[in-house]
Coordinates of C-alpha atoms in Angstrom, one line a residue:
M826 CA 122.5 138.3 -16.3
T827 CA 119.2 137.5 -17.1
N828 CA 118.0 135.8 -20.4
P829 CA 115.6 138.4 -21.8
A830 CA 111.6 137.2 -22.2
T831 CA 110.9 134.9 -24.2
A832 CA 106.9 134.4 -25.1
L833 CA 105.6 131.2 -26.6
T834 CA 102.8 132.1 -29.0
H835 CA 99.5 129.5 -30.2
I836 CA 100.0 126.7 -28.0
G837 CA 96.9 125.6 -28.2
S838 CA 95.5 124.1 -25.3
L839 CA 98.0 125.5 -22.2
V840 CA 98.4 123.3 -19.2
T841 CA 98.5 126.0 -15.8
N842 CA 97.0 123.5 -13.1
D843 CA 95.9 126.4 -12.1
P844 CA 91.5 126.2 -11.7
S845 CA 91.0 129.5 -11.2
L846 CA 92.3 129.5 -15.0
G847 CA 91.0 129.0 -18.5
D848 CA 88.2 126.2 -18.3
G849 CA 87.9 126.6 -14.5
S850 CA 88.6 122.7 -14.2
P851 CA 91.6 120.9 -12.0
L852 CA 94.3 121.7 -14.9
G853 CA 93.1 125.2 -15.9
L854 CA 93.0 124.6 -18.8
I855 CA 93.6 127.5 -21.5
Q856 CA 92.4 127.2 -25.3
D857 CA 95.6 129.1 -28.0
A858 CA 97.7 130.1 -24.9
A859 CA 100.7 132.0 -24.3
L860 CA 103.2 132.4 -21.0
V861 CA 105.7 134.9 -21.2
I862 CA 109.0 133.9 -19.3
D863 CA 110.8 136.1 -17.7
G864 CA 114.3 135.4 -15.5
D865 CA 113.4 132.5 -14.4
R866 CA 110.1 132.7 -13.7
I867 CA 106.8 133.0 -15.0
A868 CA 105.4 136.3 -15.5
W869 CA 101.8 136.3 -18.0
V870 CA 99.6 133.8 -19.3
G871 CA 96.6 133.6 -21.0
E872 CA 94.8 134.3 -24.7
S873 CA 97.9 134.0 -27.6
S874 CA 96.4 137.3 -28.8
K875 CA 96.8 138.9 -25.9
A876 CA 100.1 137.8 -24.7
P877 CA 102.3 141.0 -24.0
A878 CA 105.4 142.0 -27.0
T879 CA 108.7 140.7 -25.5
D880 CA 112.5 140.5 -27.4
N881 CA 112.3 136.3 -27.6
A882 CA 108.7 134.2 -29.4
V883 CA 108.9 130.6 -30.0
D884 CA 106.1 129.6 -31.9
A885 CA 104.6 125.9 -30.7
G886 CA 102.8 126.5 -33.5
G887 CA 99.4 125.0 -32.0
R888 CA 101.1 121.9 -30.3
A889 CA 100.6 121.4 -26.3
V890 CA 102.9 123.1 -22.6
I891 CA 102.1 121.7 -19.4
P892 CA 104.3 122.1 -16.8
G893 CA 107.1 119.8 -16.1
F894 CA 107.1 117.1 -14.8
V895 CA 107.6 116.2 -10.6
D896 CA 109.1 113.2 -10.3
S897 CA 108.8 112.9 -6.8
H898 CA 110.5 109.4 -6.1
S899 CA 113.1 107.9 -7.1
H900 CA 116.9 106.1 -6.7
L901 CA 119.5 106.9 -8.4
V902 CA 122.9 106.9 -6.7
F903 CA 123.6 103.4 -7.4
A904 CA 125.9 100.6 -9.6
G905 CA 125.8 97.9 -11.9
D906 CA 122.0 96.5 -13.0
R907 CA 119.9 93.5 -11.9
T908 CA 118.7 91.9 -15.0
A909 CA 119.2 88.5 -14.1
E910 CA 116.7 89.2 -11.1
F911 CA 114.5 90.7 -13.6
N912 CA 115.0 88.3 -16.2
A913 CA 114.4 84.8 -13.3
R914 CA 111.4 87.4 -12.5
M915 CA 109.4 87.9 -16.2
S916 CA 110.4 83.6 -15.7
G917 CA 108.2 83.0 -12.7
R918 CA 110.1 84.4 -10.0
S919 CA 108.1 86.7 -7.4
Y920 CA 110.1 89.8 -6.1
S921 CA 110.6 90.3 -2.6
A922 CA 113.0 93.6 -0.7
G923 CA 116.3 91.4 -1.0
G924 CA 117.5 92.3 -3.9
I925 CA 118.4 95.1 -2.5
R926 CA 121.2 93.3 -1.1
T927 CA 123.0 92.6 -4.4
T928 CA 122.6 96.4 -5.7
V929 CA 124.2 97.3 -2.4
A930 CA 127.2 95.5 -2.8
A931 CA 128.1 96.7 -6.6
T932 CA 127.0 100.6 -5.1
R933 CA 129.5 99.7 -2.2
T934 CA 132.8 98.8 -4.1
A935 CA 131.9 102.4 -7.9
T936 CA 134.0 105.6 -7.0
D937 CA 132.6 108.6 -6.8
E938 CA 133.0 109.3 -10.5
Q939 CA 131.0 106.8 -11.9
L940 CA 127.9 106.8 -9.3
S941 CA 127.7 110.9 -10.2
A942 CA 128.1 109.6 -14.0
N943 CA 125.6 107.7 -13.6
V944 CA 123.2 110.1 -11.6
A945 CA 123.9 112.9 -14.0
A946 CA 122.9 110.2 -16.6
Y947 CA 119.2 108.9 -15.6
L948 CA 118.6 113.0 -13.8
Q949 CA 119.3 113.6 -18.3
E950 CA 117.8 110.9 -19.3
A951 CA 114.3 112.1 -17.5
L952 CA 114.5 115.4 -18.8
R953 CA 114.2 115.1 -22.4
Q954 CA 111.3 113.4 -20.9
G955 CA 109.6 115.8 -19.9
T956 CA 110.7 115.3 -15.9
T957 CA 112.3 118.9 -14.0
T958 CA 112.1 118.1 -11.3
L959 CA 113.4 114.9 -9.5
E960 CA 113.8 113.4 -6.1
T961 CA 116.6 110.9 -5.4
K962 CA 117.5 108.8 -1.7
S963 CA 120.7 107.0 -0.6
G964 CA 119.8 103.4 0.3
Y965 CA 121.9 101.6 -1.6
G966 CA 124.7 102.2 0.8
L967 CA 124.0 101.4 4.4
T968 CA 127.2 102.1 5.9
V969 CA 127.6 105.3 7.0
Q970 CA 130.3 106.2 4.7
D971 CA 128.2 105.2 1.6
E972 CA 125.3 106.7 3.3
A973 CA 127.0 110.3 3.6
R974 CA 128.6 109.2 0.1
A975 CA 126.2 108.9 -1.9
L976 CA 123.8 112.2 0.0
R977 CA 126.3 114.3 -1.5
I978 CA 126.6 113.0 -4.8
A979 CA 122.8 113.7 -4.3
A980 CA 123.0 116.8 -3.5
R981 CA 125.5 117.8 -6.9
H982 CA 122.6 116.9 -8.9
T983 CA 119.2 117.8 -8.1
E984 CA 117.9 120.1 -4.5
E985 CA 115.3 116.9 -3.7
V986 CA 117.2 114.5 -1.3
T987 CA 116.5 111.9 0.6
Y988 CA 117.7 110.4 4.0
L989 CA 117.2 106.8 2.9
G990 CA 119.7 105.2 5.1
A991 CA 116.4 102.1 6.3
H992 CA 115.8 100.7 2.9
I993 CA 117.2 97.1 4.4
V994 CA 119.3 96.3 7.2
A995 CA 122.7 95.5 6.3
P996 CA 123.5 92.6 6.1
E997 CA 126.2 93.6 8.9
Y998 CA 123.8 93.7 11.0
A999 CA 121.8 90.9 9.9
D1000 CA 121.4 88.7 13.1
D1001 CA 121.4 92.4 14.7
P1002 CA 118.0 94.5 13.0
A1003 CA 118.3 96.8 16.7
G1004 CA 121.6 97.2 16.0
Y1005 CA 120.9 98.9 13.0
V1006 CA 117.8 101.1 13.9
D1007 CA 120.4 102.7 16.3
L1008 CA 123.1 103.2 13.4
V1009 CA 120.7 104.3 10.9
T1010 CA 119.1 106.7 14.1
G1011 CA 123.1 107.8 15.6
E1012 CA 125.7 108.0 13.3
M1013 CA 124.7 107.4 10.3
L1014 CA 121.8 110.6 10.9
D1015 CA 124.4 112.8 12.1
A1016 CA 126.7 112.4 9.4
C1017 CA 123.7 112.5 6.7
A1018 CA 121.5 115.0 7.7
P1019 CA 123.6 118.4 6.8
H1020 CA 122.9 117.0 2.6
A1021 CA 119.1 115.9 3.2
R1022 CA 116.3 117.3 2.6
W1023 CA 114.2 113.9 3.7
V1024 CA 113.9 110.8 6.0
D1025 CA 112.8 107.7 4.3
V1026 CA 112.4 104.3 5.0
F1027 CA 111.1 100.7 3.7
C1028 CA 108.0 99.8 6.4
E1029 CA 107.1 96.4 5.0
K1030 CA 108.2 92.8 6.6
G1031 CA 111.4 92.1 5.4
A1032 CA 112.2 95.7 6.4
F1033 CA 111.0 97.9 8.6
D1034 CA 108.5 97.0 11.3
G1035 CA 106.7 99.5 12.5
D1036 CA 107.8 101.0 16.2
Q1037 CA 111.1 100.8 13.9
A1038 CA 110.3 103.2 10.8
R1039 CA 108.7 105.1 14.3
A1040 CA 112.0 105.2 16.2
I1041 CA 113.8 105.9 12.6
L1042 CA 111.2 108.5 10.8
T1043 CA 111.1 110.7 14.8
A1044 CA 114.9 110.9 15.2
G1045 CA 114.9 112.5 11.6
R1046 CA 112.1 114.8 12.3
A1047 CA 114.3 116.1 15.5
R1048 CA 117.1 116.3 12.9
G1049 CA 115.3 118.9 10.5
L1050 CA 114.7 116.2 8.0
H1051 CA 110.7 115.2 7.4
P1052 CA 109.7 112.5 6.6
R1053 CA 108.7 110.6 4.3
V1054 CA 107.7 106.3 4.4
H1055 CA 107.4 103.3 1.8
A1056 CA 104.3 102.2 3.2
N1057 CA 101.8 99.3 1.8
Q1058 CA 103.8 97.9 -1.1
L1059 CA 104.2 94.7 -0.2
G1060 CA 101.0 93.8 2.0
H1061 CA 98.9 95.5 4.1
G1062 CA 101.2 96.9 7.7
P1063 CA 101.6 100.0 9.4
G1064 CA 103.2 102.4 7.0
V1065 CA 100.4 104.8 5.7
Q1066 CA 99.2 105.6 9.5
L1067 CA 102.7 105.5 10.5
A1068 CA 102.8 108.5 7.7
V1069 CA 99.7 110.3 8.8
E1070 CA 100.4 110.2 12.6
L1071 CA 104.0 111.8 11.4
D1072 CA 102.9 114.3 9.0
A1073 CA 104.2 112.6 6.7
A1074 CA 105.0 114.3 3.1
S1075 CA 104.3 111.6 1.2
A1076 CA 102.8 107.9 2.1
D1077 CA 105.0 106.2 -1.6
H1078 CA 103.5 102.5 -3.3
C1079 CA 99.5 102.6 -1.9
T1080 CA 98.7 99.4 -3.0
H1081 CA 97.5 97.3 -0.4
L1082 CA 94.4 99.4 1.6
T1083 CA 93.1 99.4 4.3
D1084 CA 89.5 101.8 4.8
E1085 CA 91.1 103.1 7.5
D1086 CA 94.4 103.9 5.4
V1087 CA 91.8 105.6 3.1
T1088 CA 90.4 107.9 5.9
A1089 CA 93.9 109.0 7.1
L1090 CA 94.5 110.2 4.0
A1091 CA 91.9 111.9 3.2
D1092 CA 91.7 113.5 6.5
G1093 CA 95.6 114.0 6.5
D1094 CA 98.4 116.3 4.6
T1095 CA 99.7 113.1 3.6
V1096 CA 100.0 113.1 -0.6
A1097 CA 99.4 109.1 -1.3
T1098 CA 102.4 108.4 -4.5
L1099 CA 101.9 105.1 -6.5
L1100 CA 104.4 104.1 -8.7
P1101 CA 102.4 102.4 -11.8
G1102 CA 106.5 101.0 -12.9
A1103 CA 106.5 99.4 -10.5
E1104 CA 103.6 97.3 -10.6
F1105 CA 104.5 96.5 -13.9
S1106 CA 107.5 95.6 -12.8
T1107 CA 106.9 92.9 -10.7
R1108 CA 103.4 91.9 -12.3
A1109 CA 102.4 92.7 -9.1
A1110 CA 98.4 94.0 -8.1
W1111 CA 97.3 97.6 -9.1
P1112 CA 97.4 100.6 -6.3
D1113 CA 93.5 101.5 -7.1
A1114 CA 93.8 105.2 -8.1
R1115 CA 90.0 105.7 -8.7
R1116 CA 89.4 104.9 -4.8
L1117 CA 91.9 106.9 -2.9
L1118 CA 90.5 110.0 -5.6
D1119 CA 86.8 108.8 -5.2
A1120 CA 88.0 109.4 -1.3
G1121 CA 89.4 112.8 -1.6
V1122 CA 93.3 111.7 -1.1
T1123 CA 95.6 113.5 -3.2
V1124 CA 97.3 111.9 -5.4
A1125 CA 101.4 111.7 -7.4
L1126 CA 101.9 110.3 -9.6
S1127 CA 106.4 109.2 -9.7
T1128 CA 108.4 106.8 -11.1
D1129 CA 110.8 104.5 -8.7
C1130 CA 113.4 104.4 -10.8
N1131 CA 115.3 102.3 -9.2
P1132 CA 117.6 98.7 -10.5
G1133 CA 115.6 97.0 -9.2
S1134 CA 112.3 97.1 -9.0
S1135 CA 110.6 99.9 -11.6
F1136 CA 113.7 100.8 -14.2
T1137 CA 112.6 103.6 -15.3
S1138 CA 112.8 107.0 -15.8
S1139 CA 109.7 108.1 -17.9
M1140 CA 106.6 109.2 -16.3
P1141 CA 104.4 109.2 -20.2
F1142 CA 105.5 105.8 -19.1
C1143 CA 103.4 106.1 -15.7
I1144 CA 101.0 108.2 -17.1
A1145 CA 99.1 105.7 -19.6
L1146 CA 100.1 102.5 -16.6
A1147 CA 97.8 105.3 -14.6
V1148 CA 95.2 105.4 -16.7
R1149 CA 95.3 102.0 -18.6
D1150 CA 95.6 100.0 -15.6
M1151 CA 95.0 102.8 -12.1
G1152 CA 90.8 104.0 -13.1
M1153 CA 92.4 107.6 -13.4
S1154 CA 91.9 109.4 -16.0
P1155 CA 94.5 111.2 -18.3
D1156 CA 93.0 114.5 -16.1
E1157 CA 94.3 113.8 -12.7
A1158 CA 96.9 111.6 -13.9
L1159 CA 99.1 114.3 -15.9
W1160 CA 97.7 116.5 -12.4
A1161 CA 99.6 113.8 -9.9
A1162 CA 103.0 113.3 -11.7
T1163 CA 102.6 117.7 -12.1
A1164 CA 101.6 118.9 -9.0
G1165 CA 100.5 116.1 -6.8
G1166 CA 104.5 115.5 -7.0
A1167 CA 105.3 118.9 -6.1
Q1168 CA 102.5 118.9 -3.7
A1169 CA 104.9 115.1 -2.5
L1170 CA 107.7 117.6 -2.2
R1171 CA 105.1 120.4 -0.2
R1172 CA 106.5 122.7 -2.8
T1173 CA 104.5 125.3 -4.5
D1174 CA 106.7 126.9 -6.9
I1175 CA 107.5 123.5 -9.2
G1176 CA 104.1 122.3 -10.6
R1177 CA 102.4 124.0 -11.8
L1178 CA 102.4 127.3 -15.4
V1179 CA 101.7 130.5 -12.8
P1180 CA 103.3 134.1 -12.5
G1181 CA 105.2 133.0 -9.8
A1182 CA 106.0 130.3 -10.2
R1183 CA 109.4 128.9 -11.4
A1184 CA 109.1 128.5 -15.2
D1185 CA 109.9 124.6 -16.2
L1186 CA 108.2 123.4 -19.1
T1187 CA 107.2 121.5 -21.3
L1188 CA 106.3 121.5 -24.3
L1189 CA 104.7 118.6 -26.8
D1190 CA 104.5 117.6 -30.2
A1191 CA 101.1 116.9 -30.0
P1192 CA 97.7 118.9 -29.4
S1193 CA 96.9 117.6 -25.8
H1194 CA 98.2 116.5 -23.1
V1195 CA 96.2 113.6 -23.5
H1196 CA 98.3 111.9 -26.2
L1197 CA 100.6 111.0 -23.0
A1198 CA 98.2 108.1 -22.8
Y1199 CA 97.1 108.3 -26.3
R1200 CA 99.9 107.1 -27.7
P1201 CA 101.7 105.6 -24.6
G1202 CA 105.1 105.0 -25.9
V1203 CA 106.4 107.5 -28.2
P1204 CA 108.3 110.6 -27.7
L1205 CA 105.7 113.6 -28.1
V1206 CA 108.0 114.9 -25.5
S1207 CA 109.7 117.7 -27.7
G1208 CA 110.9 121.3 -25.6
V1209 CA 111.7 120.8 -22.5
W1210 CA 112.3 125.1 -20.9
Q1211 CA 114.1 124.0 -16.5
R1212 CA 114.2 127.6 -14.5
G1213 CA 113.5 129.6 -17.9
T1214 CA 116.7 128.0 -19.7
R1215 CA 116.1 126.2 -23.0
V1216 CA 117.7 122.6 -22.2
V1217 CA 115.8 120.0 -24.2

């Protein structure tokens, strides 16, 4: 049974992300707006005075409405935490990929029920902060059985699931990285492909080099998984160029870029997904969003929620960081956290509020989306609709 149509009226500022609407900006802002939800879709948007009659109405009271956040990069299937590592790092020790092994050990010993409960809890935490679509990855099992288990669990909770057997070389293969690549592209891929939409690889010194990453992504693509790449986080490397070459949906992190990397991103369809929570939590150099935007690159923002380098599920927090430290305007950061994330997932049904789009939206306890950066750390989300149903 579908819900009766509902109108949200007297919206102070409605972000549609459609430049053909409202003020003609990339955000397609409509002032004193309304929208109509019919079933799980947006049926109408426009000025509040012109809203069609509906069975139900919600008065937004001059507050802002934005698309639900699209968090296109997270690692939620894990057990334990890395408090000790974070505490040490904040006392002066630099971050390296080696800490992943701590989470691998804890995740392998956790039960399915524990891992599923953890994913559900983090998704609910994100939902309360306005995130209505969230991608998540495997990568903390690193055996055939544990990686397949992680993906099965993830798929119970979200439709955007990524196979990341190539997170790091499994401890058992420390002296045989080529053997581990064979496993990731062979038996592990066979077990994992049915449960995932994407294939990812951590292309970085200390993880997988360009040739290994190409082999892994190519094998995944042959099994129907579309590539995404952890690229250029810890230093310059081949990740971004490889992502563009293989038409990856996104190159994620993009902290250390050459001019050639920026040009490649601008000329291709690969989204540069920036993850400021990681830089915040590791005291690393910030990605230069301004450089990318000025070059015409499509930019997304995401949390990178994981227990080691970015243990936050808050997209508003990432927006505030991007505006304060990465050269983005509040408008650009909001677009990147909604429509940009949708593009990083190659989705057109989310990340915008237009007729026919999925009715995923967030009501802010503020008159404008600018308050997300203007009032950092303040819980401004007062309502969330997901697939047309109010869930917060």
